[in-house]
Each structure stands twice: as structure tokens, then as C-alpha cells.
Amino acid sequence: MQDLGISDAVAHPLAYYRNHLEFNGYQVEEDDDTILGRHARKANLIIRQILGRGVLVSTIYGVEPETKRIHLLEYVNDLNTVFLFMKAYLGQDNDLFLETFLEGDYDRTNFSILLENIEYDIATFYKNEMTKEYLQ
């Protein structure tokens, strides 16, 4: 299946996720095992297939460069205490990652619920007073 792109076949496991995102108004870019969904009013999503397990759904935010790492770590800890469905962590370049995981094969109902759960935590994220201060 390595020569088969996501857009080439419905049989590709990520094709279902791509179609679902497009139906929900996302503009989709893809490569062999990753989908990037961009939306004007929702968080952009990166969906990566984890073979034999499910999909990892991420969104990434740039952080103000002058912010001290200790303050960012406290902020991330605060986010993780209020998030119900996602986890937050800092990457090596101080990018803020928010991630969740969907186990198993694509299921329309479960993926819809996952997207609602992401929106719930993203709303909490945007309400956090430090989000506006720390993010670009």
C-alpha cells in the first residue's frame, strides 16, 4: 500500500478521515500517512495514522519567543488540569502541542464525538487568560 496515496483510494484508512473533515468544512492537505485539515473557525488538525492502533490528532501553536520556559511549563500544567479530552505539551522549539488519540478503525460516530471533544477543550484553551499572552 506504500504506492497508494490517500486521495487514490477509498481503501486507504485515512481516506475516511479526509472525507469526514472535508464534509465538516476543512480544507485538506495530505501525504502518505498524515492529513492536515485547515478550518477558518476551528482549530487546524493534523491526523496521523498509527498503524494497527488508530489515529493521533494534533494541533500546534507557536509560542511568543521571549516567554520563559518555566512560565510555559506552568501554563501547560494548568491546561492539562482543565482539559478533559486532550493533553498539552511543549515541543523542543517551545511549540505548544495539543493532542488526543482515537483507537481502532475509522467510525463515523466515534470520530464525530472526538471532533466535538476537541472543540470542547479548544474552547477551554481559548478562555485561558494565558493563551492570549503566550501564543503568537
Backbone as numpy.savetxt, mean C-alpha at the origin, in Angstrom:
# Nx Ny Nz CAx CAy CAz Cx Cy Cz
5.76 -19.17 -16.53 4.94 -17.98 -16.53 5.80 -16.72 -16.53
7.10 -16.83 -16.60 7.97 -15.67 -16.53 7.86 -14.77 -17.75
7.53 -15.33 -18.91 7.40 -14.51 -20.11 6.01 -13.90 -20.25
5.13 -14.20 -19.34 3.75 -13.76 -19.42 3.56 -12.55 -18.53
3.25 -11.39 -19.12 3.04 -10.17 -18.35 1.65 -10.13 -17.75
1.47 -9.24 -16.80 0.18 -9.12 -16.13 -0.92 -8.80 -17.14
-0.63 -7.86 -18.07 -1.67 -7.47 -19.01 -1.91 -8.51 -20.10
-1.05 -9.50 -20.21 -1.16 -10.48 -21.28 -2.15 -11.60 -21.00
-2.49 -11.80 -19.75 -3.33 -12.96 -19.46 -4.13 -12.75 -18.19
-5.35 -13.19 -18.25 -6.19 -13.15 -17.06 -5.68 -14.18 -16.06
-4.96 -15.18 -16.54 -4.48 -16.23 -15.66 -3.41 -15.74 -14.68
-2.75 -14.63 -14.99 -1.74 -14.11 -14.08 -2.43 -13.69 -12.79
-1.92 -14.12 -11.63 -2.59 -13.84 -10.36 -2.84 -12.35 -10.09
-1.96 -11.48 -10.56 -2.14 -10.05 -10.30 -3.14 -9.39 -11.25
-3.55 -10.08 -12.31 -4.51 -9.51 -13.24 -5.83 -9.19 -12.53
-6.24 -10.02 -11.61 -7.48 -9.77 -10.87 -7.37 -8.50 -10.02
-6.23 -8.32 -9.39 -6.02 -7.12 -8.56 -5.98 -5.87 -9.45
-5.30 -5.99 -10.59 -5.25 -4.87 -11.54 -6.66 -4.47 -11.96
-7.47 -5.43 -12.35 -8.82 -5.14 -12.80 -9.66 -4.52 -11.68
-9.49 -5.02 -10.49 -10.22 -4.50 -9.33 -9.84 -3.04 -9.07
-8.54 -2.74 -9.10 -8.10 -1.37 -8.89 -8.61 -0.44 -10.00
-8.55 -0.89 -11.23 -9.04 -0.08 -12.35 -10.53 0.20 -12.18
-11.30 -0.79 -11.77 -12.72 -0.61 -11.54 -12.98 0.42 -10.45
-12.06 0.53 -9.48 -12.19 1.49 -8.39 -11.54 2.84 -8.70
-11.20 3.08 -9.95 -10.73 4.39 -10.37 -9.24 4.61 -10.31
-8.45 3.58 -10.09 -7.00 3.70 -10.06 -6.44 3.65 -11.47
-5.40 4.44 -11.73 -4.59 4.31 -12.93 -3.50 3.31 -12.58
-3.32 2.30 -13.40 -2.45 1.19 -13.04 -1.23 1.12 -13.94
-0.07 0.96 -13.30 1.18 0.62 -13.99 1.61 -0.73 -13.44
2.30 -1.50 -14.25 2.64 -2.85 -13.81 3.97 -3.32 -14.38
4.54 -4.30 -13.67 5.63 -5.08 -14.24 5.31 -6.53 -13.91
6.28 -7.41 -13.95 6.00 -8.85 -13.83 5.33 -9.27 -12.53
5.72 -8.65 -11.42 5.14 -9.11 -10.15 4.72 -7.97 -9.22
4.53 -6.78 -9.80 4.15 -5.61 -9.00 3.16 -4.75 -9.78
2.21 -4.21 -9.04 1.24 -3.26 -9.61 1.36 -1.96 -8.82
1.39 -0.85 -9.53 1.32 0.47 -8.90 -0.01 1.08 -9.30
-0.85 1.36 -8.30 -2.14 1.98 -8.55 -2.13 3.41 -8.04
-2.39 4.35 -8.93 -2.45 5.77 -8.56 -3.90 6.23 -8.60
-4.26 7.02 -7.58 -5.63 7.51 -7.48 -5.60 8.98 -7.07
-6.49 9.77 -7.62 -6.51 11.22 -7.34 -6.94 11.53 -5.91
-7.80 10.69 -5.31 -8.32 11.01 -3.97 -7.99 9.96 -2.92
-7.33 8.90 -3.30 -6.99 7.84 -2.36 -5.48 7.63 -2.35
-5.03 6.91 -1.35 -3.60 6.59 -1.27 -3.19 5.76 -2.48
-2.01 6.07 -3.03 -1.45 5.24 -4.09 -1.03 3.91 -3.47
-1.23 2.84 -4.21 -0.95 1.51 -3.68 0.05 0.76 -4.55
0.93 0.03 -3.89 1.84 -0.88 -4.56 1.43 -2.28 -4.12
1.14 -3.13 -5.07 0.74 -4.50 -4.76 1.79 -5.44 -5.31
2.39 -6.23 -4.41 3.43 -7.18 -4.79 2.98 -8.59 -4.46
3.12 -9.45 -5.42 2.79 -10.84 -5.21 3.88 -11.52 -4.39
3.48 -12.24 -3.37 4.39 -13.10 -2.61 3.98 -14.53 -2.97
4.76 -15.17 -3.82 4.38 -16.47 -4.38 3.99 -17.46 -3.29
2.84 -18.08 -3.51 2.37 -19.10 -2.60 1.79 -18.57 -1.30
1.74 -17.26 -1.12 1.27 -16.70 0.15 0.11 -15.73 -0.03
0.24 -14.76 -0.95 -0.77 -13.72 -1.11 -0.15 -12.48 -1.71
-0.66 -11.30 -1.30 -0.12 -10.05 -1.80 0.19 -9.10 -0.66
1.28 -8.37 -0.82 1.68 -7.32 0.09 1.22 -6.01 -0.52
0.47 -5.22 0.24 -0.04 -3.94 -0.25 0.64 -2.84 0.55
1.31 -1.92 -0.17 2.11 -0.87 0.46 1.74 0.48 -0.11
1.99 1.50 0.69 1.98 2.88 0.21 3.19 3.55 0.86
3.85 4.45 0.13 5.10 5.04 0.59 4.98 6.56 0.57
5.49 7.18 1.61 5.47 8.64 1.72 6.89 9.15 1.98
7.23 10.25 1.33 8.51 10.91 1.58 8.42 11.73 2.85
9.53 11.79 3.57 9.59 12.51 4.84 10.45 13.76 4.66
10.07 14.83 5.35 10.87 16.06 5.33 12.30 15.71 5.73
13.29 16.07 4.90 14.67 15.64 5.14 15.28 16.15 6.45
14.86 17.29 6.94 15.47 17.85 8.15 14.90 17.27 9.44
13.91 16.40 9.33 13.30 15.81 10.53 14.25 14.79 11.16
14.45 14.91 12.47 15.33 13.98 13.17 14.72 12.59 13.21
15.58 11.59 13.03 15.11 10.20 12.99 14.40 9.80 14.28
14.86 10.25 15.42 14.22 9.88 16.68 12.77 10.38 16.71
12.52 11.57 16.16 11.16 12.09 16.10 10.30 11.27 15.14
10.91 10.85 14.04 10.19 10.00 13.09 9.84 8.65 13.72
10.77 8.09 14.47 10.51 6.81 15.11 9.38 6.91 16.14
9.34 8.01 16.87 8.24 8.23 17.81 6.92 8.37 17.06
6.95 9.08 15.95 5.76 9.26 15.11 5.27 7.91 14.58
6.18 7.09 14.07 5.83 5.77 13.55 5.25 4.91 14.67
5.83 4.99 15.84 5.31 4.23 16.98 3.88 4.68 17.30
3.64 5.98 17.28 2.29 6.51 17.52 1.32 5.99 16.46
1.75 5.98 15.20 0.88 5.46 14.15 0.52 4.00 14.39
1.52 3.22 14.76 1.28 1.79 14.96 0.35 1.51 16.15
0.28 2.44 17.09 -0.64 2.23 18.22 -2.09 2.50 17.83
-2.32 3.30 16.79 -3.70 3.62 16.40 -4.15 2.88 15.14
-3.23 2.39 14.33 -3.62 1.64 13.14 -4.26 0.32 13.55
-5.32 -0.04 12.87 -5.97 -1.33 13.11 -5.57 -2.37 12.08
-5.26 -1.94 10.86 -5.06 -2.88 9.76 -3.70 -2.80 9.09
-2.97 -1.73 9.30 -1.70 -1.54 8.62 -0.57 -1.45 9.64
0.64 -1.60 9.16 1.81 -1.34 9.99 2.61 -0.24 9.33
3.30 0.53 10.13 4.14 1.63 9.63 5.58 1.35 10.02
6.49 1.70 9.12 7.92 1.62 9.46 8.69 2.57 8.55
9.91 2.88 8.97 10.78 3.75 8.18 11.75 2.89 7.37
11.92 3.27 6.10 12.91 2.63 5.26 14.28 3.23 5.52
15.28 2.76 4.82 16.65 3.23 5.02 16.81 4.71 4.71
16.05 5.22 3.75 16.15 6.63 3.38 15.12 7.49 4.10
14.60 6.99 5.22 13.56 7.67 6.01 12.25 7.82 5.25
12.02 7.02 4.22 10.70 6.98 3.62 9.78 6.24 4.58
8.53 6.69 4.66 7.56 6.06 5.53 6.75 5.05 4.73
6.78 3.79 5.17 6.04 2.71 4.53 4.84 2.36 5.40
3.68 2.23 4.76 2.48 1.71 5.40 2.12 0.45 4.63
1.98 -0.68 5.34 1.76 -1.95 4.65 0.71 -2.80 5.35
0.12 -3.66 4.53 -0.77 -4.70 5.03 -0.63 -5.89 4.09
-1.18 -7.02 4.50 -1.01 -8.25 3.72 -2.35 -8.93 3.55
-2.59 -9.49 2.37 -3.78 -10.27 2.10 -3.34 -11.68 1.76
-3.68 -12.60 2.61 -3.28 -14.00 2.45 -4.16 -14.71 1.43
-3.57 -15.63 0.70 -4.32 -16.48 -0.22 -4.49 -15.89 -1.60
-5.29 -16.57 -2.39 -5.56 -16.15 -3.76 -6.55 -15.00 -3.76
-6.64 -14.33 -4.90 -7.56 -13.20 -5.06 -8.99 -13.63 -4.76
-9.66 -12.82 -3.98 -11.09 -12.97 -3.73 -11.68 -11.57 -3.75
-12.67 -11.34 -4.59 -13.23 -10.00 -4.78 -13.72 -9.40 -3.47
-14.45 -10.16 -2.70 -14.99 -9.64 -1.44 -13.89 -9.31 -0.46
-12.94 -10.22 -0.29 -11.85 -9.99 0.66 -10.97 -8.82 0.24
-10.72 -8.67 -1.06 -9.90 -7.54 -1.51 -10.65 -6.23 -1.33
-11.95 -6.22 -1.55 -12.75 -5.02 -1.30 -12.69 -4.62 0.17
-12.80 -5.60 1.04 -12.71 -5.33 2.49 -11.33 -4.80 2.83
-10.28 -5.38 2.24 -8.92 -4.90 2.48 -8.78 -3.44 2.07
-9.31 -3.07 0.91 -9.23 -1.68 0.46 -9.97 -0.75 1.43
-11.11 -1.18 1.94 -11.83 -0.37 2.93 -11.01 -0.24 4.22
-10.37 -1.32 4.63 -9.52 -1.28 5.83 -8.35 -0.32 5.65
-7.76 -0.34 4.47 -6.66 0.59 4.17 -7.16 2.02 4.25
-8.31 2.30 3.65 -8.87 3.65 3.69 -9.14 4.09 5.13
-9.58 3.17 5.97 -9.84 3.49 7.37 -8.55 3.95 8.06
-7.47 3.16 7.91 -6.21 3.53 8.55 -5.58 4.76 7.90
-5.74 4.94 6.61 -5.21 6.14 5.94 -5.92 7.38 6.47
-7.22 7.30 6.72 -7.95 8.43 7.30 -7.39 8.77 8.68
-7.09 7.77 9.47 -6.46 7.97 10.78 -5.09 8.61 10.61
-4.35 8.14 9.63 -3.02 8.66 9.31 -3.08 10.15 8.98
-4.03 10.55 8.12 -4.14 11.96 7.73 -4.61 12.85 8.88
-5.33 12.29 9.83 -5.81 13.07 10.98 -4.70 13.31 12.01
-3.65 12.52 11.95 -2.55 12.67 12.91 -1.87 14.01 12.68
-1.71 14.79 13.74 -1.14 16.14 13.61 0.29 16.12 13.10
1.03 15.08 13.34 2.43 15.02 12.91 2.56 14.68 11.42
1.52 14.10 10.84 1.58 13.73 9.42 1.88 14.96 8.57
1.18 16.04 8.79 1.40 17.26 8.00 2.77 17.84 8.23
3.28 17.70 9.44 4.58 18.29 9.76 5.75 17.47 9.19
5.66 16.15 9.24 6.78 15.30 8.90 6.84 14.87 7.43
5.73 14.88 6.74 5.73 14.36 5.38 5.85 15.45 4.34
6.44 15.09 3.21 6.62 16.03 2.10 5.33 16.18 1.33
